[in-house]
XYZ file of C-alpha atoms in Angstrom:
665
model
C -61.311 -21.628 -4.985
C -58.026 -23.275 -4.048
C -57.050 -23.421 -0.429
C -54.109 -21.218 0.511
C -51.539 -22.022 3.133
C -51.676 -20.276 6.542
C -48.452 -18.396 5.671
C -50.015 -16.929 2.550
C -53.130 -15.999 4.517
C -51.023 -14.151 7.083
C -49.100 -12.328 4.358
C -52.436 -11.392 2.744
C -53.619 -9.859 5.990
C -50.432 -7.803 6.195
C -50.001 -6.727 2.578
C -53.562 -6.961 1.298
C -55.621 -9.413 -0.743
C -53.750 -8.758 -3.977
C -50.733 -10.762 -2.797
C -50.510 -14.030 -4.732
C -48.168 -16.920 -5.147
C -46.617 -15.198 -8.168
C -45.746 -12.233 -5.973
C -44.063 -14.474 -3.421
C -42.096 -16.172 -6.183
C -41.098 -12.767 -7.541
C -39.868 -11.738 -4.105
C -37.821 -14.916 -3.793
C -36.301 -14.444 -7.231
C -35.475 -10.816 -6.415
C -33.761 -11.811 -3.180
C -31.718 -14.431 -5.035
C -30.695 -11.852 -7.639
C -29.596 -9.457 -4.924
C -27.604 -12.180 -3.186
C -25.817 -13.023 -6.415
C -25.075 -9.369 -7.141
C -23.839 -8.621 -3.648
C -21.969 -11.834 -2.968
C -18.592 -10.602 -4.325
C -18.759 -7.704 -1.889
C -20.582 -8.979 1.156
C -18.534 -12.137 1.437
C -15.103 -10.758 0.708
C -12.102 -12.003 2.531
C -11.923 -8.721 4.396
C -15.338 -9.196 5.915
C -14.797 -12.818 6.823
C -11.266 -13.007 8.141
C -11.427 -10.252 10.728
C -12.741 -11.808 13.893
C -13.226 -9.788 17.007
C -12.532 -12.660 19.358
C -10.011 -11.566 21.947
C -6.570 -12.860 20.952
C -4.721 -15.030 23.408
C -1.751 -13.061 24.735
C 1.272 -15.306 25.066
C 3.267 -14.667 28.194
C 4.358 -18.239 28.958
C 7.536 -18.396 26.910
C 8.434 -21.869 28.195
C 5.181 -23.287 26.823
C 5.769 -21.497 23.523
C 9.305 -22.852 23.287
C 8.073 -26.393 23.922
C 5.378 -26.032 21.262
C 7.911 -24.675 18.776
C 10.246 -27.605 19.479
C 7.448 -30.128 18.897
C 6.463 -28.393 15.672
C 10.055 -28.470 14.474
C 10.533 -32.165 15.248
C 7.245 -33.041 13.576
C 8.140 -31.077 10.445
C 11.648 -32.547 10.385
C 10.290 -36.094 10.612
C 7.982 -35.439 7.685
C 10.712 -33.961 5.495
C 13.372 -36.553 6.311
C 11.213 -39.629 6.708
C 8.853 -39.593 3.788
C 11.054 -37.611 1.377
C 7.896 -35.995 0.030
C 9.143 -32.439 0.560
C 11.834 -31.253 -1.839
C 13.608 -27.983 -1.162
C 13.312 -25.265 -3.786
C 16.634 -24.503 -5.462
C 18.456 -21.190 -5.547
C 18.343 -18.814 -8.507
C 21.512 -17.867 -10.339
C 23.722 -14.936 -9.437
C 22.141 -12.841 -12.207
C 18.895 -12.720 -10.208
C 20.314 -11.360 -6.969
C 18.507 -8.050 -7.561
C 15.726 -9.421 -9.747
C 12.472 -7.435 -10.035
C 9.801 -9.229 -12.127
C 7.631 -7.407 -14.693
C 10.410 -4.935 -15.577
C 11.973 -6.624 -18.593
C 12.961 -3.864 -21.016
C 13.980 -6.302 -23.760
C 10.650 -8.126 -23.621
C 8.782 -4.833 -23.596
C 10.629 -3.631 -26.697
C 9.855 -6.890 -28.472
C 6.238 -6.367 -27.465
C 6.172 -3.097 -29.397
C 6.441 -0.668 -26.472
C 8.414 2.530 -27.024
C 8.641 6.227 -26.081
C 9.583 5.318 -22.522
C 6.775 2.794 -22.031
C 9.333 -0.021 -22.238
C 10.513 1.042 -18.754
C 7.007 0.706 -17.259
C 5.684 -2.314 -15.419
C 4.300 -4.937 -17.827
C 3.689 -8.299 -16.162
C 1.708 -9.499 -19.177
C 4.858 -9.410 -21.340
C 7.231 -10.968 -18.805
C 7.332 -14.751 -19.043
C 10.213 -15.351 -16.646
C 8.647 -17.692 -14.115
C 11.310 -19.743 -12.364
C 10.527 -21.611 -9.199
C 13.712 -20.695 -7.401
C 14.759 -18.630 -4.391
C 16.444 -15.281 -5.040
C 19.642 -15.500 -3.036
C 21.459 -12.543 -1.468
C 24.762 -11.248 -2.873
C 27.940 -12.765 -1.520
C 28.744 -9.571 0.414
C 25.237 -9.221 1.905
C 24.971 -8.545 5.637
C 21.981 -8.197 7.951
C 21.071 -4.457 8.076
C 21.969 -2.484 11.168
C 19.196 -2.015 13.679
C 17.062 1.120 13.602
C 17.829 4.007 13.824
C 21.514 3.319 13.093
C 20.524 1.640 9.825
C 18.935 4.877 8.598
C 22.337 6.588 8.443
C 24.705 3.669 7.757
C 24.125 0.795 5.322
C 26.253 -2.070 4.049
C 27.490 -1.304 0.523
C 27.116 -4.977 -0.457
C 23.353 -4.870 0.234
C 22.544 -2.507 -2.642
C 23.333 -2.654 -6.315
C 25.212 0.635 -6.325
C 28.949 0.118 -6.534
C 31.656 2.314 -5.093
C 32.703 3.327 -8.608
C 29.163 4.530 -9.288
C 29.230 6.590 -6.108
C 32.618 8.126 -6.881
C 31.597 8.976 -10.442
C 28.251 10.516 -9.476
C 29.518 14.104 -9.423
C 27.841 16.421 -6.919
C 25.842 13.523 -5.502
C 28.927 12.389 -3.580
C 28.573 15.497 -1.417
C 25.720 13.673 0.313
C 27.713 10.510 0.982
C 30.917 9.385 2.561
C 32.481 5.949 2.724
C 33.367 5.147 6.315
C 34.969 1.785 5.609
C 35.421 -0.610 2.745
C 31.953 -2.119 3.184
C 29.837 0.717 4.613
C 28.087 3.796 3.251
C 27.193 6.552 5.705
C 24.767 9.395 5.056
C 25.748 12.730 6.520
C 23.436 14.028 9.221
C 23.813 17.392 7.483
C 23.768 15.927 3.978
C 23.529 18.373 1.131
C 20.524 18.632 -1.138
C 20.632 20.900 -4.166
C 22.265 23.969 -2.567
C 20.951 24.151 0.991
C 20.884 21.365 3.554
C 17.811 19.163 3.896
C 16.672 20.887 7.065
C 17.104 24.318 5.510
C 15.297 23.129 2.387
C 12.374 21.858 4.481
C 12.225 25.187 6.352
C 12.224 26.979 3.005
C 9.174 25.029 1.829
C 7.353 25.749 5.090
C 8.134 29.443 4.778
C 6.936 29.549 1.165
C 3.511 28.139 2.100
C 3.173 30.589 4.980
C 4.319 28.548 7.976
C 6.745 29.617 10.645
C 8.595 26.301 10.648
C 8.432 22.844 9.111
C 7.271 21.563 12.490
C 3.925 23.184 11.620
C 3.289 20.935 8.591
C 0.887 18.776 10.594
C -1.094 21.751 11.854
C -1.405 22.962 8.244
C -2.985 19.652 7.218
C 0.118 18.124 5.600
C 0.402 14.556 6.899
C 1.235 12.503 3.802
C 3.835 13.371 1.147
C 4.558 11.638 -2.153
C 8.241 12.145 -2.951
C 8.795 11.517 -6.675
C 12.354 10.559 -7.574
C 13.579 10.692 -3.989
C 17.302 10.260 -4.649
C 18.814 8.703 -1.545
C 15.754 9.474 0.573
C 17.245 12.270 2.678
C 14.224 14.574 2.379
C 11.838 11.737 3.222
C 13.967 10.766 6.224
C 13.695 14.316 7.545
C 9.917 14.380 7.029
C 9.587 11.097 8.927
C 11.403 12.707 11.848
C 8.599 15.316 11.799
C 5.987 12.483 12.056
C 4.890 12.870 8.419
C 4.366 9.855 6.191
C 6.640 10.377 3.181
C 6.531 7.704 0.473
C 9.256 7.599 -2.155
C 8.185 6.669 -5.693
C 10.860 6.219 -8.346
C 11.206 4.269 -11.604
C 12.793 0.857 -11.851
C 16.524 1.123 -12.441
C 18.741 -1.811 -13.443
C 21.488 -0.245 -11.319
C 21.716 2.578 -8.833
C 18.151 2.256 -7.597
C 16.671 5.053 -5.513
C 13.924 2.769 -4.188
C 16.342 0.042 -3.125
C 18.543 2.555 -1.314
C 15.605 4.165 0.477
C 14.212 0.828 1.645
C 17.653 -0.321 2.778
C 17.744 2.801 4.953
C 14.341 1.870 6.403
C 12.408 4.552 4.506
C 9.009 3.971 2.806
C 9.448 3.472 -0.951
C 7.918 1.650 -3.911
C 8.770 1.330 -7.596
C 6.465 3.520 -9.641
C 6.558 5.291 -12.959
C 3.789 7.199 -14.719
C 5.189 7.508 -18.219
C 2.003 5.965 -19.580
C 0.079 4.548 -16.599
C -1.434 5.966 -13.432
C 0.179 5.179 -10.113
C -1.681 2.544 -8.017
C -3.210 5.105 -5.650
C -6.808 6.389 -5.564
C -7.685 10.000 -6.266
C -7.232 12.552 -3.471
C -4.523 10.551 -1.680
C -1.730 12.990 -0.753
C -1.455 16.357 0.970
C 1.784 17.212 -0.813
C 3.625 15.947 -3.886
C 7.336 16.747 -4.020
C 9.768 16.578 -6.934
C 13.390 17.696 -6.638
C 15.287 17.195 -9.898
C 13.197 14.096 -10.588
C 13.964 14.252 -14.350
C 10.319 14.541 -15.411
C 9.508 16.994 -18.194
C 6.300 18.332 -16.698
C 5.210 20.445 -19.660
C 5.392 17.523 -22.104
C 2.436 15.455 -23.391
C 0.119 18.473 -23.038
C 0.449 18.469 -19.242
C -0.616 14.839 -18.840
C 1.818 14.294 -15.955
C 0.479 17.370 -14.155
C -3.071 16.011 -14.513
C -1.909 12.840 -12.736
C -0.437 14.953 -9.925
C -3.760 16.791 -9.657
C -5.549 13.427 -9.378
C -3.335 12.379 -6.472
C -3.482 15.695 -4.586
C -6.161 16.360 -2.020
C -8.085 19.662 -2.198
C -5.822 22.445 -0.968
C -2.748 20.219 -1.362
C 0.678 21.417 -2.508
C 2.904 20.554 -5.461
C 6.540 21.392 -4.673
C 8.885 21.408 -7.658
C 12.599 22.114 -7.437
C 14.307 22.193 -10.823
C 17.049 24.183 -12.548
C 15.643 27.259 -14.253
C 15.944 28.167 -17.898
C 19.081 30.119 -18.650
C 19.632 32.325 -21.705
C 22.890 31.585 -23.545
C 22.948 34.502 -26.000
C 20.637 36.737 -27.966
C 19.818 34.148 -30.631
C 19.805 30.773 -28.903
C 18.803 29.397 -25.535
C 19.247 26.058 -23.876
C 16.387 24.788 -21.794
C 17.893 23.306 -18.636
C 14.770 23.313 -16.565
C 11.415 25.033 -16.102
C 10.058 28.447 -15.336
C 6.744 29.455 -13.853
C 5.659 30.787 -17.247
C 6.357 27.473 -18.993
C 3.818 25.743 -16.743
C 1.453 28.676 -16.235
C -1.011 27.616 -18.935
C -1.293 24.077 -17.580
C -1.598 25.069 -13.940
C -4.390 27.558 -14.712
C -6.367 24.817 -16.444
C -5.880 22.698 -13.315
C -7.137 25.506 -11.046
C -3.762 25.676 -9.289
C -2.359 28.896 -7.873
C 1.353 29.665 -7.693
C 1.979 30.404 -4.015
C 5.644 31.284 -4.191
C 8.884 30.937 -6.116
C 12.373 31.212 -4.686
C 15.215 30.569 -7.086
C 14.734 26.981 -8.317
C 11.798 26.044 -6.070
C 8.148 26.527 -7.089
C 5.078 25.755 -4.984
C 1.546 25.498 -6.392
C -1.604 24.894 -4.364
C -4.549 22.912 -5.686
C -7.910 24.624 -5.390
C -10.297 23.609 -2.616
C -13.281 24.621 -4.755
C -14.493 21.718 -6.902
C -16.732 24.095 -8.873
C -13.648 25.631 -10.454
C -13.305 22.598 -12.727
C -16.865 22.906 -14.021
C -16.744 26.603 -14.873
C -17.721 27.800 -18.333
C -14.159 28.529 -19.396
C -13.258 26.784 -22.638
C -9.670 26.225 -21.497
C -10.654 23.994 -18.592
C -9.749 20.302 -18.693
C -12.895 18.099 -18.759
C -14.023 16.289 -15.621
C -13.793 12.486 -15.633
C -17.032 10.544 -15.698
C -17.672 7.799 -13.169
C -15.272 6.984 -10.335
C -11.796 5.521 -10.110
C -11.811 3.685 -6.796
C -10.522 0.438 -8.318
C -7.882 1.912 -10.643
C -4.965 -0.427 -11.204
C -2.272 0.671 -13.638
C -4.773 2.331 -15.962
C -3.600 4.619 -18.787
C -3.018 8.244 -17.858
C -6.297 10.133 -18.201
C -6.821 13.536 -19.811
C -9.553 14.520 -17.368
C -9.910 15.776 -13.800
C -10.726 13.158 -11.134
C -12.293 13.318 -7.696
C -14.413 16.460 -8.053
C -17.680 14.628 -7.315
C -16.224 12.462 -4.561
C -17.567 12.688 -1.010
C -13.883 12.686 -0.004
C -13.444 16.167 -1.488
C -12.464 17.781 1.819
C -9.735 20.473 2.006
C -6.643 19.332 3.883
C -6.892 22.147 6.430
C -10.410 20.939 7.358
C -9.410 17.365 8.169
C -8.985 16.175 11.743
C -5.981 14.211 12.992
C -8.146 11.130 13.557
C -11.173 10.043 11.553
C -14.406 10.866 13.336
C -17.863 9.394 12.787
C -18.739 11.983 10.136
C -15.613 11.218 8.113
C -16.262 7.490 8.409
C -19.733 8.047 7.000
C -18.072 9.715 4.017
C -16.318 6.445 3.278
C -19.639 4.678 3.597
C -20.958 7.013 0.896
C -17.895 6.333 -1.231
C -18.549 2.618 -0.860
C -22.104 3.279 -2.025
C -20.837 5.199 -5.052
C -18.608 2.289 -6.012
C -21.391 -0.277 -5.986
C -24.297 1.875 -7.074
C -24.046 1.020 -10.781
C -24.858 -2.641 -10.207
C -26.726 -2.391 -6.960
C -29.093 0.475 -7.632
C -29.988 -0.792 -11.089
C -30.869 -4.153 -9.573
C -32.880 -2.590 -6.766
C -34.933 -0.331 -8.961
C -35.466 -3.061 -11.527
C -37.145 -5.014 -8.766
C -39.145 -1.921 -7.764
C -40.240 -1.497 -11.376
C -41.427 -5.101 -11.571
C -43.366 -4.738 -8.335
C -44.942 -1.464 -9.457
C -46.060 -2.732 -12.845
C -47.365 -6.015 -11.457
C -49.588 -4.080 -9.063
C -48.523 -6.032 -6.009
C -46.918 -3.175 -4.099
C -47.195 0.545 -4.185
C -43.922 2.068 -5.469
C -43.510 4.230 -2.380
C -44.034 1.186 -0.160
C -41.430 -0.745 -2.190
C -38.907 2.054 -1.825
C -39.427 2.083 1.928
C -38.711 -1.657 1.976
C -35.600 -1.682 -0.221
C -33.739 1.568 0.413
C -32.779 0.647 4.001
C -31.258 -2.519 2.535
C -29.121 -0.372 0.231
C -27.967 1.762 3.159
C -27.229 -1.289 5.272
C -25.147 -2.932 2.579
C -23.157 0.117 1.557
C -22.585 1.986 4.799
C -19.377 1.936 6.818
C -20.480 1.742 10.421
C -18.267 3.543 12.960
C -18.857 0.723 15.459
C -17.310 -1.790 13.052
C -14.362 0.509 12.497
C -13.693 0.962 16.209
C -14.128 -2.760 16.877
C -11.553 -3.420 14.167
C -9.159 -0.950 15.811
C -9.523 -2.613 19.209
C -9.016 -6.033 17.655
C -5.681 -5.032 16.131
C -4.450 -3.463 19.349
C -4.882 -6.827 21.055
C -3.553 -8.752 18.068
C -0.407 -6.613 18.046
C 0.296 -7.512 21.660
C -0.111 -11.130 20.636
C 2.327 -10.811 17.743
C 4.895 -8.925 19.813
C 4.797 -11.485 22.605
C 5.301 -14.195 19.995
C 8.166 -12.544 18.155
C 10.132 -11.267 21.144
C 11.180 -14.663 22.590
C 11.718 -16.147 19.133
C 13.999 -13.324 18.048
C 15.810 -13.521 21.372
C 16.387 -17.275 21.083
C 17.355 -17.229 17.399
C 19.410 -14.024 17.530
C 21.288 -13.624 20.799
C 23.126 -10.402 21.374
C 26.068 -10.116 19.003
C 29.501 -9.098 20.344
C 29.743 -5.348 20.649
C 25.986 -4.761 20.398
C 24.130 -2.737 22.992
C 21.429 -4.485 24.970
C 18.506 -4.721 22.551
C 14.926 -3.750 23.258
C 11.940 -5.926 22.233
C 11.670 -6.797 19.435
C 15.287 -5.740 19.368
C 14.739 -3.230 16.571
C 15.241 -5.965 13.980
C 11.760 -5.257 12.592
C 11.315 -1.885 10.902
C 10.041 -2.285 7.318
C 6.631 -3.984 7.648
C 4.153 -4.932 4.922
C 0.516 -5.688 5.705
C -0.420 -7.671 2.609
C -4.167 -7.588 3.345
C -4.569 -4.306 5.145
C -8.380 -3.959 5.484
C -8.849 -0.599 7.303
C -5.141 -0.220 8.159
C -5.784 -1.364 11.731
C -2.392 -3.031 12.195
C -0.613 0.124 11.038
C -2.666 2.231 13.461
C -1.965 -0.160 16.333
C 1.791 -0.066 15.663
C 1.724 3.720 15.586
C -0.284 3.975 18.800
C 2.087 1.532 20.521
C 4.995 3.744 19.377
C 6.804 0.900 17.659
C 9.772 1.980 15.552
C 8.263 0.679 12.314
C 6.485 1.879 9.202
C 3.886 -0.168 7.309
C 3.209 -0.568 3.614
C -0.539 -1.241 3.560
C -1.564 -3.328 0.549
C -5.190 -3.732 -0.534
C -5.547 -6.815 -2.752
C -7.234 -6.390 -6.089
C -10.671 -7.996 -6.116
C -11.328 -7.369 -2.411
C -13.232 -4.470 -0.911
C -11.251 -1.375 -1.760
C -10.447 0.337 1.536
C -7.382 2.146 0.171
C -9.057 5.613 0.203
C -9.789 5.122 3.912
C -6.171 4.065 4.557
C -4.839 7.185 2.847
C -7.296 9.402 4.705
C -5.850 7.993 7.934
C -2.440 9.315 6.855
C -0.912 5.903 6.097
C 0.938 4.697 3.020
C -0.685 2.062 0.859
C -1.103 0.688 -2.653
C -3.539 -1.432 -4.597
C -1.994 -4.690 -5.786
C -2.892 -7.918 -7.529
C -1.214 -10.688 -5.539
C -1.366 -12.983 -8.560
C 1.510 -10.775 -9.771
C 4.875 -9.812 -8.207
C 5.039 -6.734 -5.985
C 6.927 -3.694 -7.379
C 9.935 -3.712 -5.073
C 13.481 -5.027 -4.962
C 14.538 -8.233 -3.196
C 15.225 -8.236 0.552
C 13.418 -4.970 1.309
C 11.042 -5.927 4.183
C 11.662 -7.225 7.699
C 8.151 -8.505 8.441
C 5.297 -9.625 6.190
C 1.820 -9.920 7.666
C -1.181 -11.418 5.874
C -4.570 -11.915 7.497
C -6.818 -14.002 5.247
C -4.745 -13.322 2.134
C -4.182 -16.989 1.308
C -7.926 -17.655 1.199
C -8.481 -14.534 -0.878
C -5.837 -15.416 -3.469
C -7.232 -18.950 -3.672
C -10.623 -17.459 -4.566
C -8.825 -15.480 -7.296
C -7.318 -18.734 -8.676
C -3.783 -17.634 -7.768
C -1.002 -20.058 -6.929
C -0.185 -20.184 -3.211
C 3.265 -21.557 -4.025
C 4.105 -18.610 -6.306
C 2.785 -16.177 -3.686
C 5.060 -17.651 -1.016
C 8.016 -17.523 -3.421
C 7.279 -13.826 -3.991
C 7.130 -13.270 -0.242
C 10.531 -14.952 0.069
C 11.929 -12.634 -2.629
C 10.925 -9.386 -0.929
C 11.760 -10.550 2.626
C 15.271 -10.027 3.936
C 17.233 -12.983 5.358
C 16.237 -13.687 8.967
C 12.991 -11.771 8.355
C 9.589 -12.876 9.658
C 6.219 -13.877 8.208
C 2.918 -13.986 10.105
C 0.040 -15.651 8.256
C -3.471 -15.856 9.706
C -6.050 -18.037 8.010
C -8.214 -21.132 8.334
C -6.729 -24.408 9.584
C -6.718 -26.201 6.220
C -5.143 -23.256 4.425
C -2.474 -22.835 7.101
C -1.560 -26.532 6.973
C -1.081 -26.315 3.220
C 1.047 -23.196 3.622
C 3.101 -24.929 6.287
C 4.006 -27.739 3.883
C 5.018 -25.252 1.193
C 7.014 -23.226 3.740
C 9.170 -26.294 4.370
C 9.955 -26.479 0.651
C 11.010 -22.825 0.685
C 13.243 -23.611 3.694
C 11.342 -21.415 6.117
C 11.266 -22.311 9.778
C 7.521 -22.569 10.406
C 5.454 -22.779 13.579
C 1.673 -23.200 13.692
C 0.035 -21.363 16.601
C -3.432 -22.290 17.861
C -5.136 -19.164 19.173
C -7.103 -21.353 21.601
C -10.243 -19.279 21.222
C -12.442 -21.977 19.717
C -12.191 -20.650 16.166
C -10.874 -22.295 13.020
C -8.237 -19.581 12.673
C -4.543 -20.417 13.026
C -1.324 -18.447 12.903
C 1.663 -19.581 10.887
C 4.810 -17.837 12.133
C 7.759 -18.328 9.809
C 11.328 -17.120 9.572
C 13.397 -16.933 6.415
C 16.888 -18.365 6.962
C 20.064 -16.696 5.806
C 20.840 -19.035 2.899
C 24.198 -18.743 1.208
C 25.388 -20.873 -1.680
């Protein structure tokens, strides 16, 4: 009988005499298989880039200024001495308002029709030019918040004065103060009543005493489809609601561009043929006021998409002209009636709460069993889950009914508690269970049939591993929140002196407050749990954040929406759906490493960041030393002023703080 090693003897004492070398090899192979299967998830950029080391808070501005000067001289010597860095040229005037992936001509040539040619199709757009999108000749730095919400420079948007003057009743909501300014009335008109009266009307129709009670009724996030000039969303923001404007791409007269110029959350989105880049059960209310969507077309397909986005108990508010009879023989359909949508809404388990003149409000059911009733008219329930949906075709089925996130809006707390965090752990489990559970139980099956382990014993061994891998631990969540509170103080102490030195008080300006209200539209390009957004809100900074979850990373977007924040799923190998010069600050923690793992071009990513960043805007990149050094070289080509900051905490992480200059021809 062959001699066995002491390790095998010890294992035999523990697990019994039937353990053999083949069993040990099988265990090793199983572990390797699990590592391979889990590696895309357990080693994502999200999990690796977030360090809980206490950030170094910069209070010594003199030291920072000296470091910035040395960085500048070093970078200048490289660019001038070796002539290895060549500045990127400027794009032509025709690209001043360029939005990639929205090329109607290319889409038509690609065979798209019936409105699909106006959708986003990056695969058909071959317009790559390595150039910087320059601002229009009349462009001016936006006014500081909150003045910039009510007054914008007319040269900053593509709408012309002639378009305003020829817009009919829409001009009631605008007035031109001077030759180069557009001011929005504080009592601007919307449909018939003012915005405040309209908001009170909605609150009254859903049974509230005032629109100030929206939060108490569970309405925290609103999707405003076709938001016009953003007046309704601006009012909701004043009530501490997160209102995101979604409107189609428009070659001229863009609603999204106007809203973002006013400092209001907005993104280009159109669901003619594709779903919006949000997970199921994302919004407490969806609002449409004359948004030009024919809701009873395509067999209610658009209403099914609204149902997918609404949380249980959520509201769909529709304001549209009603049908008017012309004579006894003919009628012209100018809008909708409750009866025209009644058949569709019943199939969706919606109830019509109220109707007043042109405004209708439906409420989505809070009972998921309604969708699985025996009625033959019900729309089928979708199979599987849609956590990683990204511009998928519109589905003719009901989503989210089996999700652990199916919680009525009136039952949600203002802040996520441990129980709600565990729900997201379960959702994470549901997302990975197809690959993970099959692998686990395949191993259990092999063990059982080989006779090495009892099946019950094997389950006891492996199931805790499943729970460990898939769970979202509250401790990790709260550590992440504390990390971003400290990191925000770090960022603010960095930006304040730099903004002060680069932008002294202009003549006629009031004394500014740190960071001098020049930062309002913020994008977190790798948002993780939305910790930066939460930290900014807790610190009462006058900003809003577009949280972006990169495609291919751990999908935390459902968690971000459940926190009441705005956010989208996006593939950073492609351009972002927004107009040029729409953000004041771009933040990316670990994004460069993530996109490198996705085989994306760092140079093209930085060019895209330059496109969506306004002149004199700021970029904060956090990544490993080698990645930051590469980005610093590319930043010089894009003409950014770049400073590398060593956190001085012993880690390999570095900050790259950049500013986009105001480049004119």
